Coordinates of C-alpha atoms and ligand atoms in Angstrom, one line a residue:
M527 CA 7.1 -12.3 -15.8
S528 CA 4.0 -11.9 -17.8
E529 CA 0.4 -10.8 -17.4
E530 CA -0.8 -14.4 -17.9
K531 CA 0.6 -15.3 -14.4
T532 CA -1.6 -12.8 -12.6
K533 CA -4.3 -11.3 -14.7
V534 CA -4.8 -7.7 -13.7
T535 CA -8.5 -6.8 -13.4
D536 CA -8.4 -4.3 -10.6
L537 CA -6.1 -2.5 -8.2
R538 CA -5.6 -5.5 -5.9
S539 CA -4.5 -7.8 -8.7
A540 CA -2.2 -5.1 -9.9
L541 CA -0.6 -4.9 -6.5
E542 CA -0.2 -8.7 -6.5
V543 CA 1.8 -8.5 -9.8
L544 CA 4.1 -5.9 -8.2
S545 CA 4.5 -8.0 -5.0
Q546 CA 6.2 -10.6 -7.1
Y547 CA 9.2 -8.2 -7.5
D548 CA 11.4 -7.1 -4.7
D549 CA 11.8 -3.5 -5.7
E550 CA 8.3 -2.3 -6.8
L551 CA 6.1 -2.0 -3.7
I552 CA 6.8 -1.1 0.0
Y553 CA 4.5 -0.8 3.0
T554 CA 4.8 1.1 6.2
D555 CA 2.8 0.7 9.5
E556 CA 4.0 4.1 10.8
P557 CA 0.9 6.3 11.2
V558 CA 1.0 9.1 8.7
D559 CA -0.8 12.5 8.6
P560 CA -2.6 12.9 5.2
I561 CA -2.1 16.6 5.6
A562 CA 1.2 17.3 3.8
E563 CA 3.1 14.5 5.6
L564 CA 2.2 11.6 3.3
S565 CA 3.3 13.4 0.1
G566 CA 6.3 14.8 1.9
V567 CA 7.4 11.3 2.5
Y568 CA 6.8 10.0 -1.0
R569 CA 8.5 13.0 -2.5
Y570 CA 11.8 11.4 -1.3
V571 CA 10.8 7.8 -1.9
G572 CA 9.6 7.7 -5.4
A573 CA 7.9 10.7 -6.9
H574 CA 10.7 11.8 -9.4
G575 CA 9.2 13.6 -12.5
T576 CA 9.3 17.4 -12.2
V577 CA 9.2 17.3 -8.4
K578 CA 11.8 19.6 -6.7
R579 CA 15.0 17.8 -6.0
P580 CA 16.0 15.8 -4.1
T581 CA 13.7 13.0 -5.3
Q582 CA 14.1 9.7 -7.1
I583 CA 12.5 6.9 -9.0
G584 CA 11.5 4.4 -6.4
P585 CA 8.8 1.8 -5.4
A586 CA 5.1 2.5 -5.0
M587 CA 4.2 2.9 -1.3
I588 CA 1.3 1.8 0.9
F589 CA 0.6 3.6 4.1
N590 CA -1.3 1.0 6.2
K591 CA -2.2 3.5 9.0
V592 CA -3.5 7.0 8.4
K593 CA -4.0 9.3 11.4
G594 CA -7.6 9.8 12.1
Y595 CA -8.8 6.8 10.1
N596 CA -9.5 3.3 11.2
D597 CA -9.8 1.1 8.2
M598 CA -8.3 3.0 5.3
R599 CA -5.0 2.5 3.6
V600 CA -3.4 5.0 1.1
L601 CA -1.4 3.9 -2.0
I602 CA 0.8 6.4 -3.7
G603 CA 3.1 6.2 -6.7
L604 CA 1.6 3.1 -8.4
L605 CA 2.7 4.3 -11.9
S606 CA 5.6 6.5 -11.0
S607 CA 8.1 4.3 -12.8
R608 CA 8.0 3.4 -16.5
K609 CA 9.5 0.0 -15.8
R610 CA 6.7 -0.6 -13.2
V611 CA 4.1 0.4 -15.7
A612 CA 5.6 -2.0 -18.3
R613 CA 5.5 -4.8 -15.7
L614 CA 1.8 -4.1 -15.0
F615 CA 1.1 -4.4 -18.7
G616 CA 3.3 -7.4 -19.3
T617 CA 5.5 -5.6 -21.8
T618 CA 8.7 -3.6 -22.1
P619 CA 9.0 0.2 -21.4
E620 CA 9.9 0.7 -25.1
N621 CA 6.8 -1.1 -26.4
L622 CA 4.2 0.6 -24.2
A623 CA 3.2 3.2 -26.7
F624 CA 2.7 0.6 -29.5
M625 CA 0.5 -1.4 -27.2
L626 CA -1.6 1.7 -26.3
K627 CA -1.8 2.6 -30.0
D628 CA -3.2 -0.8 -30.9
S629 CA -5.7 -0.6 -28.1
V630 CA -7.2 2.7 -29.3
S631 CA -7.7 1.1 -32.7
N632 CA -9.5 -1.9 -31.2
P633 CA -11.7 -0.6 -28.4
I634 CA -13.8 -2.9 -26.3
P635 CA -16.7 -1.0 -24.7
P636 CA -17.5 -1.4 -21.0
I637 CA -20.4 -3.5 -19.8
V638 CA -22.8 -3.1 -16.8
I639 CA -22.9 -5.8 -14.2
P640 CA -25.6 -6.4 -11.4
R641 CA -25.2 -4.5 -8.1
E642 CA -24.8 -7.7 -6.1
K643 CA -21.6 -8.5 -8.0
A644 CA -20.1 -5.0 -7.6
V645 CA -17.5 -5.0 -4.8
C646 CA -17.3 -1.2 -4.9
Q647 CA -20.6 -1.1 -3.1
E648 CA -19.7 -3.5 -0.3
V649 CA -19.9 -0.5 2.1
V650 CA -22.3 2.4 1.6
H651 CA -22.3 5.9 3.1
L652 CA -25.3 8.0 2.1
A653 CA -25.1 11.8 2.2
T654 CA -28.6 11.9 3.7
D655 CA -27.0 10.5 6.9
P656 CA -26.7 13.6 9.2
D657 CA -23.1 12.5 10.2
F658 CA -22.0 12.2 6.5
D659 CA -18.7 14.0 5.9
I660 CA -16.4 13.2 3.0
L661 CA -13.2 13.7 5.0
K662 CA -14.4 11.5 7.9
I663 CA -14.7 8.7 5.4
L664 CA -11.8 9.3 3.0
P665 CA -8.3 10.6 3.9
A666 CA -7.9 12.8 0.8
P667 CA -4.3 14.1 1.0
T668 CA -3.4 17.7 1.2
N669 CA -0.1 17.6 -0.8
T670 CA 1.7 20.6 0.5
P671 CA 1.1 22.9 3.5
E672 CA -0.1 25.7 1.2
D673 CA -2.6 23.8 -0.9
A674 CA -6.2 24.9 -1.2
G675 CA -7.3 21.8 0.7
P676 CA -7.4 18.0 0.5
Y677 CA -7.5 16.7 -3.1
F678 CA -8.5 13.5 -4.8
T679 CA -5.8 13.3 -7.5
L680 CA -6.6 10.0 -9.1
G681 CA -10.4 9.9 -9.5
M682 CA -11.7 8.5 -12.7
C683 CA -14.5 11.0 -13.4
Y684 CA -17.2 9.3 -15.5
A685 CA -20.3 10.9 -16.9
A686 CA -22.6 10.8 -20.0
D687 CA -23.4 13.4 -22.6
P688 CA -26.9 14.6 -21.7
E689 CA -27.8 14.8 -25.4
T690 CA -26.2 11.7 -26.9
G691 CA -25.7 9.4 -23.9
E692 CA -22.1 8.9 -24.9
H693 CA -19.7 8.5 -22.0
D694 CA -16.3 10.0 -21.2
V695 CA -13.7 9.3 -18.5
T696 CA -11.1 11.8 -17.4
I697 CA -8.9 12.6 -14.4
H698 CA -9.5 16.1 -12.8
R699 CA -8.2 18.0 -9.9
L700 CA -10.9 17.5 -7.2
C701 CA -10.7 19.6 -4.0
V702 CA -12.9 18.7 -1.0
Q703 CA -14.7 21.9 -0.1
S704 CA -17.2 20.9 2.6
K705 CA -18.7 17.8 4.1
D706 CA -20.6 17.0 0.9
E707 CA -19.0 19.3 -1.8
I708 CA -16.1 18.7 -4.1
S709 CA -14.8 21.3 -6.6
M710 CA -13.8 20.2 -10.1
Y711 CA -11.2 22.1 -12.2
F712 CA -11.5 21.9 -16.0
V713 CA -8.8 22.9 -18.4
P714 CA -10.9 24.5 -21.2
G715 CA -12.2 22.1 -23.8
R716 CA -12.3 18.9 -21.7
H717 CA -15.0 16.6 -22.7
L718 CA -16.7 16.3 -19.3
D719 CA -16.9 20.1 -19.2
V720 CA -18.7 20.0 -22.6
F721 CA -21.2 17.6 -21.0
R722 CA -21.5 19.8 -17.9
Q723 CA -22.1 22.9 -20.0
K724 CA -24.8 21.1 -22.0
A725 CA -26.6 20.1 -18.8
E726 CA -26.2 23.6 -17.3
A727 CA -27.6 25.2 -20.4
A728 CA -30.7 23.0 -19.9
G729 CA -30.8 24.0 -16.3
K730 CA -29.9 20.5 -15.1
A731 CA -27.4 18.9 -12.9
L732 CA -24.9 16.4 -14.5
P733 CA -24.8 13.1 -12.7
I734 CA -21.2 11.9 -12.2
T735 CA -19.2 9.2 -10.5
I736 CA -15.6 9.3 -9.3
S737 CA -14.0 5.9 -9.1
I738 CA -10.7 5.7 -7.2
G739 CA -8.3 2.7 -7.1
V740 CA -8.8 0.8 -10.3
D741 CA -6.9 -1.3 -12.9
P742 CA -4.0 0.9 -14.1
A743 CA -5.1 0.3 -17.6
I744 CA -8.1 2.5 -16.9
E745 CA -5.9 5.2 -15.4
I746 CA -3.7 5.4 -18.5
G747 CA -6.5 4.9 -21.0
A748 CA -8.4 7.8 -19.3
C749 CA -5.6 10.2 -20.3
F750 CA -6.1 10.0 -24.0
E751 CA -7.3 13.3 -25.5
P752 CA -8.6 14.4 -28.9
P753 CA -8.1 14.0 -31.8
T754 CA -7.1 10.4 -30.9
T755 CA -10.2 10.1 -28.7
P756 CA -12.8 12.6 -30.0
L757 CA -15.8 13.8 -28.2
G758 CA -18.1 10.7 -27.7
F759 CA -15.2 8.2 -27.5
D760 CA -15.5 6.3 -24.2
E761 CA -11.9 6.0 -23.0
L762 CA -12.9 3.0 -20.8
S763 CA -13.0 1.0 -24.0
I764 CA -9.2 1.4 -24.3
A765 CA -8.7 -0.3 -21.0
G766 CA -11.1 -3.0 -22.2
S767 CA -8.9 -3.6 -25.3
L768 CA -5.6 -3.5 -23.3
R769 CA -6.9 -6.3 -21.0
N770 CA -9.0 -8.0 -23.7
Q771 CA -11.9 -7.8 -21.2
A772 CA -14.6 -5.2 -21.0
V773 CA -14.4 -2.8 -18.0
E774 CA -17.3 -3.7 -15.7
L775 CA -19.5 -0.9 -14.5
V776 CA -22.3 -0.7 -12.0
D777 CA -25.3 1.6 -11.6
A778 CA -24.8 4.2 -8.9
L779 CA -27.1 4.0 -5.9
T780 CA -28.1 7.6 -5.7
V781 CA -27.6 9.2 -9.2
N782 CA -28.2 8.2 -12.8
A783 CA -24.6 7.3 -13.5
R784 CA -22.3 4.3 -13.5
G785 CA -19.2 3.7 -11.5
I786 CA -16.3 1.2 -12.0
A787 CA -17.6 -1.9 -10.3
N788 CA -14.3 -3.2 -8.8
A789 CA -13.0 0.3 -7.8
E790 CA -11.8 0.6 -4.2
V791 CA -13.9 3.7 -3.7
V792 CA -16.8 5.3 -5.8
I793 CA -18.0 8.8 -5.0
E794 CA -21.5 9.5 -6.5
G795 CA -22.8 13.0 -7.1
E796 CA -24.0 15.8 -9.4
L797 CA -22.3 18.8 -10.9
V798 CA -24.7 21.5 -9.8
P799 CA -25.8 24.0 -12.5
N800 CA -24.9 27.7 -12.1
Y801 CA -23.0 27.1 -8.8
R802 CA -19.3 28.0 -8.4
V803 CA -16.9 28.3 -5.5
R804 CA -13.5 29.8 -5.1
E805 CA -11.1 26.9 -5.1
D806 CA -9.2 28.1 -2.0
Q807 CA -12.2 29.3 -0.1
N808 CA -11.2 27.3 3.0
T809 CA -7.5 28.3 3.1
N810 CA -7.2 31.6 1.2
T811 CA -3.7 30.6 0.1
G812 CA -4.2 31.5 -3.5
K813 CA -2.7 28.1 -4.4
A814 CA -4.4 25.0 -5.6
M815 CA -2.1 21.9 -5.5
P816 CA 1.2 20.9 -7.1
E817 CA 0.6 20.5 -10.8
F818 CA 2.4 18.3 -13.4
P819 CA 4.8 21.1 -14.7
G820 CA 6.4 21.2 -11.2
Y821 CA 4.7 24.3 -9.9
T822 CA 1.7 24.8 -7.7
G823 CA -1.3 25.8 -9.7
A824 CA -3.2 29.0 -8.9
A825 CA -6.5 28.5 -7.1
Q826 CA -9.3 29.3 -9.5
A827 CA -11.7 32.1 -8.7
E828 CA -14.7 30.1 -9.8
V829 CA -14.9 26.3 -10.1
P830 CA -17.9 24.0 -10.7
V831 CA -19.0 21.9 -7.7
I832 CA -20.0 18.3 -7.3
K833 CA -22.7 17.8 -4.7
V834 CA -21.9 14.4 -3.3
K835 CA -24.8 12.0 -2.7
A836 CA -23.0 8.9 -1.6
I837 CA -19.6 7.3 -1.1
T838 CA -19.3 3.5 -1.5
H839 CA -16.2 1.4 -1.1
R840 CA -14.8 -2.1 -0.9
R841 CA -14.1 -3.6 2.5
H842 CA -10.7 -2.5 3.8
P843 CA -10.4 0.0 1.0
I844 CA -7.2 1.4 -0.5
L845 CA -7.4 5.1 -1.4
Q846 CA -5.1 5.7 -4.3
T847 CA -3.3 9.1 -4.8
C848 CA -0.4 10.6 -6.7
I849 CA 1.8 13.6 -6.5
G850 CA 0.8 15.8 -9.4
P851 CA 4.4 16.5 -10.7
S852 CA 5.6 12.9 -10.2
D853 CA 6.6 10.4 -12.9
E854 CA 3.2 9.0 -12.3
H855 CA 1.8 11.9 -14.3
T856 CA 4.5 11.6 -16.9
N857 CA 3.5 8.0 -17.5
M858 CA -0.3 8.6 -17.4
A859 CA -0.2 11.5 -19.8
G860 CA 3.0 10.7 -21.7
I861 CA 2.4 7.2 -22.9
P862 CA -1.0 8.1 -24.4
T863 CA 0.7 11.1 -26.1
E864 CA 3.3 8.8 -27.5
A865 CA 0.6 6.4 -28.8
S866 CA -1.3 9.3 -30.3
I867 CA 1.8 10.5 -32.2
L868 CA 2.7 7.0 -33.3
Q869 CA -0.8 6.6 -34.7
M870 CA -0.7 9.9 -36.6
V871 CA 2.9 9.5 -38.1
E872 CA 2.4 5.9 -39.0
R873 CA -0.7 6.8 -41.1
A874 CA 1.1 9.6 -42.9
L875 CA 4.7 8.3 -43.1
P876 CA 4.6 4.5 -42.8
G877 CA 7.8 3.0 -41.5
F878 CA 9.6 6.3 -41.0
V879 CA 9.2 7.0 -37.3
Q880 CA 10.8 4.2 -35.2
N881 CA 9.5 5.2 -31.8
V882 CA 8.4 8.1 -29.7
H883 CA 9.2 9.0 -26.0
C884 CA 7.6 11.8 -24.0
P885 CA 10.2 11.9 -21.2
S886 CA 9.8 12.9 -17.6
P887 CA 11.3 16.4 -17.6
G888 CA 8.9 17.2 -20.5
T889 CA 5.9 16.5 -18.2
G890 CA 4.6 13.8 -20.5
K891 CA 2.7 16.6 -22.4
Y892 CA 5.1 19.3 -23.5
L893 CA 8.1 17.4 -25.0
A894 CA 8.3 14.5 -27.4
V895 CA 11.5 12.8 -28.7
L896 CA 10.9 11.2 -32.1
Q897 CA 13.3 8.6 -33.4
V898 CA 13.3 8.5 -37.2
K899 CA 15.1 6.4 -39.8
K900 CA 16.1 8.2 -43.1
R901 CA 16.2 5.3 -45.5
F902 CA 17.0 7.2 -48.7
A903 CA 17.6 10.8 -49.9
A904 CA 13.9 11.5 -50.3
D905 CA 13.4 10.9 -46.6
E906 CA 15.5 14.1 -45.9
G907 CA 13.0 16.7 -44.5
R908 CA 10.4 14.1 -43.6
Q909 CA 11.7 14.3 -40.0
R910 CA 10.3 17.8 -39.8
Q911 CA 7.0 16.7 -41.4
A912 CA 6.9 14.0 -38.6
A913 CA 7.3 16.8 -36.1
L914 CA 4.4 18.8 -37.6
L915 CA 2.3 15.7 -37.4
A916 CA 3.2 15.2 -33.8
F917 CA 2.0 18.7 -33.0
A918 CA -1.3 17.9 -34.8
A919 CA -1.6 14.6 -32.9
F920 CA -1.5 16.4 -29.5
S921 CA -2.2 20.1 -29.3
E922 CA -0.5 20.6 -25.9
L923 CA 2.9 19.5 -27.2
K924 CA 5.4 22.4 -27.1
H925 CA 8.8 20.9 -28.1
V926 CA 9.7 18.1 -30.5
M927 CA 13.2 16.7 -30.6
L928 CA 14.2 14.7 -33.6
V929 CA 16.9 12.0 -33.5
D930 CA 18.2 9.3 -35.7
E931 CA 17.7 5.5 -35.4
D932 CA 21.1 5.0 -33.6
V933 CA 20.0 7.2 -30.6
D934 CA 18.3 5.7 -27.6
I935 CA 15.3 7.9 -27.0
F936 CA 14.7 6.4 -23.5
D937 CA 18.2 7.6 -22.5
L938 CA 18.1 11.3 -22.3
N939 CA 21.9 11.4 -22.1
D940 CA 22.0 9.9 -25.6
V941 CA 19.4 12.5 -26.8
I942 CA 21.5 15.4 -25.4
W943 CA 24.5 13.8 -27.1
A944 CA 22.7 14.0 -30.4
M945 CA 21.8 17.6 -29.7
T946 CA 25.4 18.3 -29.0
T947 CA 27.0 16.7 -32.1
R948 CA 24.2 16.7 -34.7
Y949 CA 22.5 20.0 -34.1
Q950 CA 23.4 23.6 -35.1
G951 CA 21.1 26.1 -33.4
D952 CA 20.7 28.5 -36.4
V953 CA 19.8 25.8 -39.0
S954 CA 18.4 23.0 -36.9
T955 CA 15.7 24.9 -35.0
V956 CA 12.2 25.6 -36.3
F957 CA 10.0 28.1 -34.4
I958 CA 6.3 28.1 -34.8
P959 CA 5.3 31.1 -32.6
G960 CA 1.8 32.1 -31.5
V961 CA 0.2 28.6 -31.1
R962 CA -2.1 27.8 -28.1
C963 CA -0.5 25.1 -26.0
H964 CA -1.3 24.6 -22.3
P965 CA -2.1 27.2 -19.5
L966 CA 0.0 25.4 -16.8
D967 CA 3.3 26.2 -18.5
P968 CA 4.3 29.4 -16.6
S969 CA 6.5 30.6 -19.5
S970 CA 3.5 30.6 -21.9
D971 CA 2.7 34.2 -20.9
P972 CA 2.8 37.7 -22.5
A973 CA 5.1 38.8 -19.7
F974 CA 7.7 36.2 -20.8
S975 CA 7.7 36.9 -24.6
P976 CA 6.5 39.7 -26.8
S977 CA 5.2 37.1 -29.4
I978 CA 2.8 35.7 -26.8
R979 CA -0.6 37.5 -27.0
D980 CA -2.4 35.6 -24.3
H981 CA -1.6 33.3 -21.4
G982 CA -1.4 29.7 -22.7
I983 CA 0.0 30.6 -26.1
A984 CA 3.5 29.4 -26.8
C985 CA 6.2 29.1 -29.4
K986 CA 6.2 25.5 -30.5
T987 CA 9.7 24.5 -31.4
I988 CA 11.3 21.7 -33.4
F989 CA 14.9 20.7 -32.4
D990 CA 16.2 18.7 -35.4
C991 CA 19.1 16.7 -34.1
T992 CA 19.2 14.3 -37.1
V993 CA 22.1 14.0 -39.5
P994 CA 21.4 15.4 -43.0
Y995 CA 21.1 12.3 -45.2
N996 CA 24.0 13.1 -47.4
L997 CA 26.3 13.5 -44.4
K998 CA 25.5 10.2 -42.7
A999 CA 28.9 8.7 -43.5
N1000 CA 30.5 11.4 -41.2
F1001 CA 28.4 10.5 -38.2
Q1002 CA 29.0 6.8 -37.6
R1003 CA 29.4 6.0 -33.9
S1004 CA 32.5 4.0 -32.9
E1005 CA 31.9 0.3 -33.5
F1006 CA 33.1 -2.0 -30.8
L1007 CA 33.7 -5.7 -31.3
D1008 CA 30.5 -7.7 -30.6
V1009 CA 31.5 -10.1 -27.8
D1010 CA 29.9 -12.7 -25.4
V1011 CA 30.3 -10.9 -22.0
N1012 CA 28.9 -14.0 -20.3
R1013 CA 32.3 -15.7 -20.7
F1014 CA 33.7 -13.0 -18.4
I1015 CA 30.7 -12.3 -16.2
P1016 CA 28.3 -15.2 -16.0
G1017 CA 24.6 -14.1 -16.0
F1018 CA 25.4 -10.7 -17.4
T1019 CA 22.6 -9.3 -19.5
K1020 CA 23.0 -6.5 -22.1
K1021 CA 20.8 -3.5 -21.6
Ligands
MN1356 MN1 -12.5 12.2 -24.0

């Protein structure tokens, strides 16, 4: 199976690729309630990641009938399996990060196409219509009964720097607050928030589009962060490079912004200056939604608000969503993290790091496993240099595990084996306390550790599970005879 057979250009062609396999996509006609039920179902079917057990890796799922909506399907879990992501990119799970790294180095900027060719504007709902109501048009799921409200979890938020005109695309937590208002939560430092603050300082609104249901290359490319994609780097150009075809944009109908032309849904609006709401103003639960570390985020006291001006969509649209702590997040955040680390270590230590994996229990952001190859005595110690480079490549990284070239970093059983037989806690652990990491890690808090001065600061740690170079002879894994298993089991394929 390769990308050449079905070229992925949008969500529907991506679903076509998956429908060629018997284990990647399932449908149901059973009507589902978008309030808590839809995510409650998929939690069991295929969320995995940091979701509370029981859960599993499974197919993506389309709910054909959503209670209260006539012509609206909901897709969940498109990227919640690394194997599925690899199939959507025509490569192997082990090669994904290398593919992403090459795409960042060869960006292809997006282009603007005429409105008459933009399928995302086939159907138009204007907010000036007195009956306009976001939730009457779009079945945004409420993920658990205690959430602050219905959220758009996979919106590609796209806006321009009001000073330079440079664009940025990022995924943010978007809570529907009223018939025409959506709150937008920013972790400090995000590029779109920089744009928003510039506009606000000038007393102006920031025009923005939210495109939902797009080529998965856009969804993964959007998750790159600095320093790999510094302020001013339009992450849509990574998707352009991945597909060797520029992402097509279209001018919005009601605001001075551009949406993704073949998106299933585009929400057009403006971030209003000097206007904030309490994220859970409608429910007073104190909770936001399930976040990627596996815990429900606290509702923010004051979040910026998008005043929605229009919703446009394709005919028979598919609203795409995800469960925040699912493997979908691991893949969207983790594969760009892996690519960012590979780019950094390859520049500094060419040929030393063999591959990187940001596995599911590490949320994609907090844990990286680096596979290194000590080639000669002078490589001893370079593994820890590689770990320091990894921390520099991605500031939210908390733990780095280092293993040798004979350990399968995509099999965590093998990684834990290395930690068991090639690691001694007192000499193989390096603590780097007092470094700012990520606020959604609940252990990064002064109440947890006296070395933490402020919430979001953590102790970065290196777990060096590599064999000291001069001891390598003592750590040879048992060598079995290399045989042709097909003689005994025809059609058998080695992993
Ligand atoms: Mn950016």
